Amino acid sequence: MKKAVKIDVKDLTVGYGSYVLLHDADYQVNQGDIFIIMGGSGCGKSSMLRVLTGLIPPLKGKVVIDGVNMVTGDAEKIQKIHEKSGILYQSGALFSSMTLAENIMLPLQQYSDYSPATMREIASLKLALVGLTGFDDFYPSEISGGMKKRAGLARALALDPDIVYFDEPSAGLDPISSRNLDDLILELNQSLGTTIVVVTHELASIFAIGNNSIFLDAETKTIMARGDPHELLKNPPNEAVYKFLTRGEKK
């Protein structure tokens, strides 16, 4: 059965002012995908994520999520889409003066009518979901880098989002913590059916979790490849994609 399209990107140009990072981008993210945005440094991966999440506008084109044009659509409908989306930033972006539970309660305080007791219960449940049972009252400074990433994910899941965006989730993690986070992403996707969009250049993560992808090329400023990363490795469309997916090994 063909999956429903969750995110539809058409004729998108990404950049800042007159500086273009990527032009004429077209791709689709299907419901339930673990979708990888990959490519070398300077290709516009993180900027593409900022456009998808509404942090910056595109220079041209449109992003349609669940049928809503996120560039020119109704402001109330756009806000509803944002409320059903979660983001895990590179650093975790936790507030250092708040406990983990308080960090997770922030989006609940802003976008829900739950009582403080219910919000506290939800925070505990989300921490348990990411393997941090009992860490509710810990501060970010009291836990490891990998635990901060998981706590950041717990906050991203606070409102039961349909889509979760990850910006370089493995950045700063040791190999074991990185693999544990990959396993958590897979579990989240498989158990809840969450659509996941990941910006990364880490090959281990790309092949461990990705089932769909785009490859951004800094030189041509275009999407050079689309599809399952495993299929792109088997049948690379060009030398640049092959070199990236094999760390430059020769055929």
Short mmCIF file of C-alpha atoms in Angstrom, two decimals:
data_model
loop_
_atom_site.label_atom_id
_atom_site.label_comp_id
_atom_site.label_asym_id
_atom_site.label_seq_id
_atom_site.Cartn_x
_atom_site.Cartn_y
_atom_site.Cartn_z
CA MET A 1 0.00 0.00 0.00
CA LYS A 2 1.31 3.41 -0.98
CA LYS A 3 2.00 5.68 1.99
CA ALA A 4 0.28 9.04 2.33
CA VAL A 5 2.43 12.11 1.69
CA LYS A 6 3.15 13.93 4.95
CA ILE A 7 5.47 16.70 3.70
CA ASP A 8 5.45 17.90 0.09
CA VAL A 9 8.25 20.25 -0.97
CA LYS A 10 7.93 21.99 -4.33
CA ASP A 11 10.34 24.24 -6.26
CA LEU A 12 12.07 25.25 -3.03
CA THR A 13 15.00 27.65 -2.94
CA VAL A 14 16.83 27.95 0.38
CA GLY A 15 19.27 30.67 1.33
CA TYR A 16 19.80 34.01 3.00
CA GLY A 17 19.20 37.22 1.06
CA SER A 18 20.99 36.92 -2.26
CA TYR A 19 23.02 33.91 -1.12
CA VAL A 20 21.48 30.66 -2.37
CA LEU A 21 22.34 27.36 -0.66
CA LEU A 22 19.93 25.16 -2.61
CA HIS A 23 17.62 25.81 -5.52
CA ASP A 24 14.61 24.17 -7.18
CA ALA A 25 14.26 21.39 -4.59
CA ASP A 26 11.39 18.92 -4.99
CA TYR A 27 10.79 15.94 -2.70
CA GLN A 28 8.19 14.20 -0.56
CA VAL A 29 8.29 12.76 2.95
CA ASN A 30 5.75 9.98 3.42
CA GLN A 31 3.76 9.25 6.55
CA GLY A 32 5.88 7.06 8.84
CA ASP A 33 9.17 7.68 7.02
CA ILE A 34 12.49 8.06 8.78
CA PHE A 35 13.65 10.61 6.26
CA ILE A 36 17.33 11.57 6.09
CA ILE A 37 18.57 14.94 4.84
CA MET A 38 22.23 14.25 4.12
CA GLY A 39 25.23 15.76 2.38
CA GLY A 40 28.61 17.29 3.08
CA SER A 41 29.37 20.45 5.02
CA GLY A 42 27.87 23.64 3.63
CA CYS A 43 25.23 21.96 1.47
CA GLY A 44 22.30 23.51 3.34
CA LYS A 45 21.07 20.58 5.46
CA SER A 46 20.39 22.57 8.62
CA SER A 47 18.97 25.49 6.64
CA MET A 48 16.57 23.08 4.92
CA LEU A 49 15.46 21.91 8.37
CA ARG A 50 14.92 25.50 9.46
CA VAL A 51 12.65 26.04 6.47
CA LEU A 52 10.67 22.85 7.20
CA THR A 53 10.17 23.88 10.82
CA GLY A 54 9.24 27.47 9.95
CA LEU A 55 12.27 29.08 11.59
CA ILE A 56 13.22 30.79 8.32
CA PRO A 57 11.18 31.38 5.15
CA PRO A 58 12.26 29.92 1.81
CA LEU A 59 13.48 32.30 -0.87
CA LYS A 60 11.06 30.60 -3.26
CA GLY A 61 8.71 27.63 -3.44
CA LYS A 62 6.46 25.97 -0.91
CA VAL A 63 6.34 23.42 1.89
CA VAL A 64 3.00 21.66 2.32
CA ILE A 65 2.42 19.62 5.50
CA ASP A 66 -0.82 17.66 5.85
CA GLY A 67 -2.28 19.76 3.04
CA VAL A 68 -1.38 23.09 4.67
CA ASN A 69 0.92 25.49 2.79
CA MET A 70 3.38 26.43 5.51
CA VAL A 71 4.56 29.52 3.60
CA THR A 72 1.35 31.25 2.52
CA GLY A 73 -1.38 29.31 4.30
CA ASP A 74 -3.79 30.29 7.06
CA ALA A 75 -1.85 31.34 10.17
CA GLU A 76 -4.07 29.37 12.53
CA LYS A 77 -3.70 26.16 10.51
CA ILE A 78 0.06 26.66 10.32
CA GLN A 79 0.21 27.08 14.10
CA LYS A 80 -1.72 23.82 14.57
CA ILE A 81 0.84 22.00 12.41
CA HIS A 82 3.69 23.47 14.48
CA GLU A 83 1.99 22.33 17.68
CA LYS A 84 1.95 18.77 16.31
CA SER A 85 5.67 18.89 15.50
CA GLY A 86 8.64 18.35 17.80
CA ILE A 87 12.30 19.34 17.36
CA LEU A 88 15.45 17.89 18.89
CA TYR A 89 18.28 20.41 18.51
CA GLN A 90 21.97 19.50 18.28
CA SER A 91 22.73 20.43 21.87
CA GLY A 92 19.41 19.29 23.30
CA ALA A 93 18.72 23.00 24.05
CA LEU A 94 17.57 22.33 27.60
CA PHE A 95 17.17 25.26 29.99
CA SER A 96 19.96 24.83 32.54
CA SER A 97 18.02 26.49 35.38
CA MET A 98 15.13 24.03 35.07
CA THR A 99 14.89 20.37 35.98
CA LEU A 100 14.27 17.82 33.24
CA ALA A 101 10.60 17.60 34.20
CA GLU A 102 10.26 21.39 34.12
CA ASN A 103 11.87 21.50 30.67
CA ILE A 104 9.38 18.96 29.34
CA MET A 105 6.44 20.78 30.92
CA LEU A 106 7.24 24.01 29.03
CA PRO A 107 5.39 23.15 25.78
CA LEU A 108 2.53 21.70 27.83
CA GLN A 109 2.21 24.96 29.74
CA GLN A 110 2.13 26.91 26.49
CA TYR A 111 -0.14 24.73 24.36
CA SER A 112 -2.34 22.70 26.72
CA ASP A 113 -4.91 23.20 29.44
CA TYR A 114 -3.63 20.38 31.65
CA SER A 115 -3.37 20.86 35.41
CA PRO A 116 0.13 21.14 36.90
CA ALA A 117 -0.24 17.63 38.35
CA THR A 118 -1.18 16.18 34.96
CA MET A 119 1.69 18.00 33.24
CA ARG A 120 4.08 16.59 35.82
CA GLU A 121 2.72 13.10 35.17
CA ILE A 122 3.12 13.53 31.40
CA ALA A 123 6.71 14.73 31.91
CA SER A 124 7.48 11.58 33.92
CA LEU A 125 5.92 9.40 31.22
CA LYS A 126 7.94 11.05 28.46
CA LEU A 127 11.16 10.68 30.44
CA ALA A 128 10.35 7.00 30.97
CA LEU A 129 9.73 6.65 27.22
CA VAL A 130 13.32 7.74 26.50
CA GLY A 131 14.86 5.66 29.28
CA LEU A 132 15.18 8.36 31.93
CA THR A 133 12.84 7.06 34.62
CA GLY A 134 13.59 8.72 37.94
CA PHE A 135 15.51 11.66 36.49
CA ASP A 136 12.61 14.13 36.71
CA ASP A 137 14.29 16.41 39.25
CA PHE A 138 17.79 16.31 37.81
CA TYR A 139 19.25 19.42 36.19
CA PRO A 140 20.94 19.28 32.74
CA SER A 141 24.34 19.85 34.35
CA GLU A 142 23.91 16.66 36.36
CA ILE A 143 23.51 14.27 33.42
CA SER A 144 25.65 13.10 30.50
CA GLY A 145 25.56 14.34 26.90
CA GLY A 146 23.65 11.29 25.72
CA MET A 147 21.10 11.73 28.51
CA LYS A 148 20.67 15.39 27.57
CA LYS A 149 19.83 14.32 24.01
CA ARG A 150 17.25 11.87 25.34
CA ALA A 151 15.79 14.51 27.66
CA GLY A 152 15.58 16.88 24.69
CA LEU A 153 13.73 14.16 22.79
CA ALA A 154 11.35 13.71 25.72
CA ARG A 155 10.53 17.42 25.50
CA ALA A 156 10.08 17.17 21.72
CA LEU A 157 7.53 14.40 22.39
CA ALA A 158 5.62 16.31 25.07
CA LEU A 159 2.64 17.14 22.82
CA ASP A 160 2.51 13.74 21.07
CA PRO A 161 3.73 15.14 17.73
CA ASP A 162 2.99 13.69 14.31
CA ILE A 163 6.44 14.77 13.08
CA VAL A 164 9.74 14.96 14.95
CA TYR A 165 12.72 16.78 13.45
CA PHE A 166 16.29 15.95 14.50
CA ASP A 167 19.24 18.27 13.82
CA GLU A 168 22.47 16.22 13.87
CA PRO A 169 21.27 13.98 16.74
CA SER A 170 24.62 12.14 17.01
CA ALA A 171 26.71 15.31 17.31
CA GLY A 172 28.94 15.16 20.38
CA LEU A 173 27.97 11.61 21.32
CA ASP A 174 30.22 8.60 21.74
CA PRO A 175 29.47 5.62 19.43
CA ILE A 176 27.47 3.69 22.04
CA SER A 177 25.30 6.68 22.99
CA SER A 178 24.80 7.44 19.30
CA ARG A 179 23.65 3.88 18.63
CA ASN A 180 21.32 3.99 21.63
CA LEU A 181 19.76 7.17 20.27
CA ASP A 182 19.34 5.52 16.85
CA ASP A 183 17.58 2.60 18.54
CA LEU A 184 15.31 5.05 20.35
CA ILE A 185 14.44 6.79 17.06
CA LEU A 186 13.57 3.42 15.48
CA GLU A 187 11.44 2.43 18.47
CA LEU A 188 9.62 5.76 18.39
CA ASN A 189 8.91 5.38 14.69
CA GLN A 190 7.80 1.76 14.89
CA SER A 191 5.71 1.94 18.06
CA LEU A 192 4.02 5.31 17.52
CA GLY A 193 4.16 5.64 13.72
CA THR A 194 5.79 9.04 14.06
CA THR A 195 7.19 10.61 10.89
CA ILE A 196 10.82 11.50 11.53
CA VAL A 197 13.09 13.89 9.62
CA VAL A 198 16.80 13.71 10.46
CA VAL A 199 19.62 16.00 9.35
CA THR A 200 22.88 14.08 9.58
CA HIS A 201 26.12 13.17 7.84
CA GLU A 202 26.83 10.19 10.12
CA LEU A 203 26.86 7.10 7.90
CA ALA A 204 26.21 4.66 10.76
CA SER A 205 23.00 6.48 11.64
CA ILE A 206 21.96 6.95 8.02
CA PHE A 207 22.08 3.22 7.33
CA ALA A 208 20.77 2.18 10.75
CA ILE A 209 17.55 4.21 10.69
CA GLY A 210 16.88 5.78 7.27
CA ASN A 211 14.33 4.39 4.83
CA ASN A 212 14.09 7.48 2.60
CA SER A 213 16.43 10.37 1.94
CA ILE A 214 17.69 13.26 -0.13
CA PHE A 215 21.35 14.04 -0.83
CA LEU A 216 22.19 17.75 -1.02
CA ASP A 217 25.19 18.81 -3.07
CA ALA A 218 27.03 22.03 -2.14
CA GLU A 219 28.71 22.41 -5.54
CA THR A 220 25.60 22.25 -7.75
CA LYS A 221 23.28 23.53 -4.98
CA THR A 222 20.76 20.87 -5.89
CA ILE A 223 19.28 17.61 -4.64
CA MET A 224 21.60 15.12 -6.30
CA ALA A 225 19.84 11.92 -5.17
CA ARG A 226 16.60 10.68 -3.58
CA GLY A 227 15.51 7.39 -2.09
CA ASP A 228 16.38 4.67 0.41
CA PRO A 229 20.04 5.14 1.46
CA HIS A 230 20.67 1.40 1.09
CA GLU A 231 19.44 1.51 -2.51
CA LEU A 232 21.53 4.60 -3.22
CA LEU A 233 24.59 2.70 -1.99
CA LYS A 234 23.80 -0.29 -4.21
CA ASN A 235 23.03 1.86 -7.25
CA PRO A 236 24.63 5.28 -6.76
CA PRO A 237 23.45 7.83 -9.32
CA ASN A 238 26.86 9.50 -9.50
CA GLU A 239 30.37 9.55 -8.05
CA ALA A 240 29.65 12.25 -5.46
CA VAL A 241 26.87 10.23 -3.82
CA TYR A 242 28.97 7.05 -3.91
CA LYS A 243 31.96 8.77 -2.30
CA PHE A 244 29.78 10.22 0.46
CA LEU A 245 28.11 6.90 1.26
CA THR A 246 31.42 5.01 1.27
CA ARG A 247 33.64 7.66 2.87
CA GLY A 248 35.51 8.03 -0.39
CA GLU A 249 36.38 4.37 -0.91
CA LYS A 250 37.09 3.40 -4.51
CA LYS A 251 34.83 1.01 -6.37
#
